[in-house]
GROMACS .gro file of C-alpha atoms in nm:
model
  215
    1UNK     CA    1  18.386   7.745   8.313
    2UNK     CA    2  18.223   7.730   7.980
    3UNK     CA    3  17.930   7.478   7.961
    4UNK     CA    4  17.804   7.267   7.663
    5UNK     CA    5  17.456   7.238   7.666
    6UNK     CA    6  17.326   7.058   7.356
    7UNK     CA    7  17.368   6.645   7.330
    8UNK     CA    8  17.532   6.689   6.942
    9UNK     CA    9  17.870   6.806   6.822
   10UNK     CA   10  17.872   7.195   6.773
   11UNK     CA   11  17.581   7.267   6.934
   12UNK     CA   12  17.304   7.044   6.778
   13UNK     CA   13  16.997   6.857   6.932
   14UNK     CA   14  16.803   6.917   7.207
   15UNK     CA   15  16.907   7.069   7.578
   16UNK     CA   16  17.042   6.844   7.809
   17UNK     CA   17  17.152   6.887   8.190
   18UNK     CA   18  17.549   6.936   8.032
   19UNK     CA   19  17.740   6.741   7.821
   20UNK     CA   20  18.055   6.885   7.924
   21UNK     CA   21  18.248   7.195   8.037
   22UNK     CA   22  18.607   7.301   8.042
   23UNK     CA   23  18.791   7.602   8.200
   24UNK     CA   24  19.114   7.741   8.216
   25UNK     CA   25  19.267   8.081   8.365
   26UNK     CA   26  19.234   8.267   8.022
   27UNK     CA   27  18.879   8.152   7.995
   28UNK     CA   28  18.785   8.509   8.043
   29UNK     CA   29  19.029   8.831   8.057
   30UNK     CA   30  19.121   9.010   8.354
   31UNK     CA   31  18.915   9.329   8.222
   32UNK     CA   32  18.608   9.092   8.194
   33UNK     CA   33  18.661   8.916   8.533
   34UNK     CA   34  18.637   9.234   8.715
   35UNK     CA   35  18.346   9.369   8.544
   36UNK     CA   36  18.169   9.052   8.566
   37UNK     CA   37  18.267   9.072   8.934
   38UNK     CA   38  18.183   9.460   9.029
   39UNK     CA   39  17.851   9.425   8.817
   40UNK     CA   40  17.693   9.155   8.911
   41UNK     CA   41  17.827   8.932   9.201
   42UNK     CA   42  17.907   9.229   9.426
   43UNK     CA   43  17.560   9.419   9.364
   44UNK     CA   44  17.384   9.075   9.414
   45UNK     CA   45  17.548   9.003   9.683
   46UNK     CA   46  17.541   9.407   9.843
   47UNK     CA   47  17.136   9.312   9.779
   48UNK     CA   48  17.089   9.002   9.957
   49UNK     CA   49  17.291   9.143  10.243
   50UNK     CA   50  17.021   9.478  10.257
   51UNK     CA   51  16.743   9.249  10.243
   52UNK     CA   52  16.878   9.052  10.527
   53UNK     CA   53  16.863   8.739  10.306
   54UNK     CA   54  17.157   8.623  10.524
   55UNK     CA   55  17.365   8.276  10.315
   56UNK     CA   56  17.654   8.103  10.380
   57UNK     CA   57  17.742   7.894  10.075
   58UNK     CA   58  17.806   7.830   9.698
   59UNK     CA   59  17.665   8.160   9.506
   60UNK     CA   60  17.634   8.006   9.132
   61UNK     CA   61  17.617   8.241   8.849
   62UNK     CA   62  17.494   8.114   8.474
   63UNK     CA   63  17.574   8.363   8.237
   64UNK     CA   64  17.561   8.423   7.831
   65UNK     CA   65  17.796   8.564   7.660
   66UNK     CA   66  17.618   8.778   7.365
   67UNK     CA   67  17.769   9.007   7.098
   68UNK     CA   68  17.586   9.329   7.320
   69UNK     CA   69  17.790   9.151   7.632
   70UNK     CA   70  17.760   8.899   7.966
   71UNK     CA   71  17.341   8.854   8.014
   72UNK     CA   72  17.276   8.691   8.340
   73UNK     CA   73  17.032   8.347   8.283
   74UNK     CA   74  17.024   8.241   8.684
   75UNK     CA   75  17.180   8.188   8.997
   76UNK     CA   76  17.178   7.868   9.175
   77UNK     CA   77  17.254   7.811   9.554
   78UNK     CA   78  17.460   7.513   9.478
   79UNK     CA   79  17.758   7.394   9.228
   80UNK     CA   80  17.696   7.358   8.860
   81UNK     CA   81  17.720   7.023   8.691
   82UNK     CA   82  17.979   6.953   8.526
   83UNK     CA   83  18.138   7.269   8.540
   84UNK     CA   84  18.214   7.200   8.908
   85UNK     CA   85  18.422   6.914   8.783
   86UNK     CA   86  18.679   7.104   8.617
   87UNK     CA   87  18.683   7.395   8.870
   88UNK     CA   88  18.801   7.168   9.153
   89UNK     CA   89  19.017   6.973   8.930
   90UNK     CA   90  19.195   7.336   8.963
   91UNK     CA   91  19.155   7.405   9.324
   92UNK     CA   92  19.467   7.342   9.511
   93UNK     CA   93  19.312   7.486   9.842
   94UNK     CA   94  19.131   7.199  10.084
   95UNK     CA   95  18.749   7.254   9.965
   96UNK     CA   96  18.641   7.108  10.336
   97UNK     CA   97  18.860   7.442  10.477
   98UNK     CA   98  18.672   7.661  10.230
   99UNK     CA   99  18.312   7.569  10.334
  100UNK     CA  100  18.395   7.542  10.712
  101UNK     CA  101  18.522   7.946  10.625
  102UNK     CA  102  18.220   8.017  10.452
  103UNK     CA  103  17.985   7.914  10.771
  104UNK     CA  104  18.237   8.090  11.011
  105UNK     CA  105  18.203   8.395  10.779
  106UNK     CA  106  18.570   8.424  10.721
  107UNK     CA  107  18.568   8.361  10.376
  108UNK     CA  108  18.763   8.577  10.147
  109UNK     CA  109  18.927   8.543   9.742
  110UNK     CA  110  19.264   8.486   9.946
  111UNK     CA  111  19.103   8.173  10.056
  112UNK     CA  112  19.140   8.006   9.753
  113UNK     CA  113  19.453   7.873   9.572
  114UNK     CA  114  19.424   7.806   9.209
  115UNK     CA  115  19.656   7.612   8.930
  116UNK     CA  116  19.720   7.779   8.650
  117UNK     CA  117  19.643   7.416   8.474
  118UNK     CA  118  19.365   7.427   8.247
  119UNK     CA  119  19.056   7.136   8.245
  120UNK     CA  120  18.796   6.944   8.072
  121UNK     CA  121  18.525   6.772   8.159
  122UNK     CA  122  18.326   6.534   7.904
  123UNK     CA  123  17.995   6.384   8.057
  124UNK     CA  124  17.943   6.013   7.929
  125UNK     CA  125  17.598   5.949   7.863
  126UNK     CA  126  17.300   5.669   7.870
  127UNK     CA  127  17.185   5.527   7.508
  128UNK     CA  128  16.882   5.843   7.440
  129UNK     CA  129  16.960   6.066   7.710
  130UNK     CA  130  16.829   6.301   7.739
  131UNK     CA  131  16.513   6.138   7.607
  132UNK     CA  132  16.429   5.804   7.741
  133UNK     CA  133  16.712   5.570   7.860
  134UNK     CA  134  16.770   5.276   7.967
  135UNK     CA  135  16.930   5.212   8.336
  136UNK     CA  136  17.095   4.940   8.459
  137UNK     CA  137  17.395   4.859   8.203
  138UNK     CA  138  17.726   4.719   8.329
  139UNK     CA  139  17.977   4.973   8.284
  140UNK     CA  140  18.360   4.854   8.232
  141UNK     CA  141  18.703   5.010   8.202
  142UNK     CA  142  18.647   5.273   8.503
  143UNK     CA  143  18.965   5.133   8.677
  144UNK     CA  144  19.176   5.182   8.370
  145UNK     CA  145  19.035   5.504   8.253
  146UNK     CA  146  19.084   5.660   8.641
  147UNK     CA  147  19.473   5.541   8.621
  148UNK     CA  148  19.574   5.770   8.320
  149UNK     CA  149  19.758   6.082   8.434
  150UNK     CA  150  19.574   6.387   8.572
  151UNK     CA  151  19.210   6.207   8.535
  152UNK     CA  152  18.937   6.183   8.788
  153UNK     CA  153  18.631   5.990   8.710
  154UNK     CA  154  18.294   6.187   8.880
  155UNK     CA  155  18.045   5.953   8.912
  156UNK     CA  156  17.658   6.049   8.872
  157UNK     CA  157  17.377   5.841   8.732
  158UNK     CA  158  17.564   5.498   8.872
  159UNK     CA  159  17.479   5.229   9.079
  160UNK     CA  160  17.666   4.958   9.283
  161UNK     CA  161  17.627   4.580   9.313
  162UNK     CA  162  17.825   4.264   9.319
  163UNK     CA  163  18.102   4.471   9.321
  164UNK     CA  164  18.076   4.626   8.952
  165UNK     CA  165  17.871   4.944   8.837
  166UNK     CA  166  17.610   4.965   8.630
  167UNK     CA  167  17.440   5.288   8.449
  168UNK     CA  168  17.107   5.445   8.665
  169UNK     CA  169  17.081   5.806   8.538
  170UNK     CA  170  17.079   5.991   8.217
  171UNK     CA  171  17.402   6.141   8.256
  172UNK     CA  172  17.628   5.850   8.397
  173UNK     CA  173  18.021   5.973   8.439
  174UNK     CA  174  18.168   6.287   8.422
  175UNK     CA  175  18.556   6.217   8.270
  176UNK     CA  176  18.766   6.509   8.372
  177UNK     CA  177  19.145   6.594   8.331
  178UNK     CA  178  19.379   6.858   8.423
  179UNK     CA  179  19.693   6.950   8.237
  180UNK     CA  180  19.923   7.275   8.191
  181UNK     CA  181  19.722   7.271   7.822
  182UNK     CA  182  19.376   7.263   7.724
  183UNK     CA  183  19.448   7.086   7.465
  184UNK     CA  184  19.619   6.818   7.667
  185UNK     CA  185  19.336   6.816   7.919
  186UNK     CA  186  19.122   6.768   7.606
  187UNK     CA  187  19.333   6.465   7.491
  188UNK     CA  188  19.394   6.290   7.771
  189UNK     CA  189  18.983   6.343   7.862
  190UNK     CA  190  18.875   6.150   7.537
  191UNK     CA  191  19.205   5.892   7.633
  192UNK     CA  192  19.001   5.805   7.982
  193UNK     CA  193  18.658   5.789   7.747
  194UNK     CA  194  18.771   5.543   7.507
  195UNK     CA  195  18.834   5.311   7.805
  196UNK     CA  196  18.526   5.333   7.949
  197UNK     CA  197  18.174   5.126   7.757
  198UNK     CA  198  17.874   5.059   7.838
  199UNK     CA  199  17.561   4.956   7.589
  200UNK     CA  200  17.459   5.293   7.447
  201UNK     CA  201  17.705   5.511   7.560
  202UNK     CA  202  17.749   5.813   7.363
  203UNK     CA  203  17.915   6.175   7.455
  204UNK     CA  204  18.052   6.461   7.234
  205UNK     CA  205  18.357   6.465   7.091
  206UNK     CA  206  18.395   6.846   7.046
  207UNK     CA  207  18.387   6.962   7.405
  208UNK     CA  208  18.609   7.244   7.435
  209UNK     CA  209  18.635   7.250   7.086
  210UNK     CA  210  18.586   7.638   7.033
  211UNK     CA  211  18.852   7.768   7.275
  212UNK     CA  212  19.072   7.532   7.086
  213UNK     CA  213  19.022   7.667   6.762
  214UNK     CA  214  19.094   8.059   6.897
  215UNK     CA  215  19.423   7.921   7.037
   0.00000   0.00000   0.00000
């Protein structure tokens, strides 16, 4: 999955925790996946296992692709956010089945069924995220925005009373869609966005927006 880190259209402003991701199966090539695979994961992987750093779990791999190639930034023992949002939105496999495999250590790449859909994830955020915010603003239009075709809403910064939600983190929803196209993942993403408001809410309306452009 490719992240978007900055809170502007193409690229601008200051880091935030993600403002949106997207992936799809031509995201990288075959020739790239197996490099990426044979030099890194599987030497990371051959090294925890000499060091007897035994783990059972999510292996998460941040990467940069640069003009001299893939540069490695960190790994994280635990998903990414969002780019887990559009990664499951591909999983066809039951994710509960996967983990339970993982602790039994029977976990292999067979394991895992995959669409060939693409996805897109655009992360709808509080009025100065990721400065200083504001919490507690009624959000409306989650029910309508969740009906549309192929969208899931992933809540984050939310809260619960009186049976509506209101905003309580920086980074409130994380709208994500699956199609056969990236760019009708993309569309019907900003679709679900447009029904959702809440005082201050702002998110970028370029996510994806590169891989677009190539295609």
């Amino acid at each position: 999955a490719q992240d978007h880190k900055r809170v502007g259209e193409g690229d601008t402003g200051p880091n935030t925790g993600g403002m949106g991701a997207y992936t799809s199966p031509t995201i990288v090539d075959d020739q790239m996946r197996d490099w990426l695979v044979n030099h890194i994961m599987r030497p990371v992987v051959a090294g925890m296992k000499v060091e007897g750093a035994e783990y059972k779990g999510v292996l998460y791999c941040g990467l940069m692709m640069t003009a001299r190639g893939p540069m490695v930034l960190e790994f994280n023992c635990r998903f990414g956010d969002p780019e887990t949002q559009p990664i499951l939105m591909r999983l066809e496999s039951d994710l509960v089945e996967a983990m339970e495999a993982s602790i039994d250590g029977r976990t292999s790449d067979g394991d895992f069924k995959w669409s060939n859909d693409a996805a897109v994830c655009v992360v709808i955020a509080s009025g100065g995220y990721p400065g200083a915010y504001e919490a507690g603003k009624k959000i409306t239009g989650l029910e309508n925005a969740g009906k549309l075709d192929g969208v899931k809403i992933f809540h984050a910064g939310t809260s619960n009373r009186d049976d509506a939600f209101y905003t309580a983190g920086g980074r409130v929803l994380g709208v994500t869609a699956r199609a056969a196209e990236l760019q009708t993942a993309v569309e019907r993403a900003y679709e679900a966005c447009a029904k959702i408001a809440f005082e201050g809410a702002h998110y970028r309306k370029d996510i994806a927006g590169r891989a677009l452009k190539k295609n």
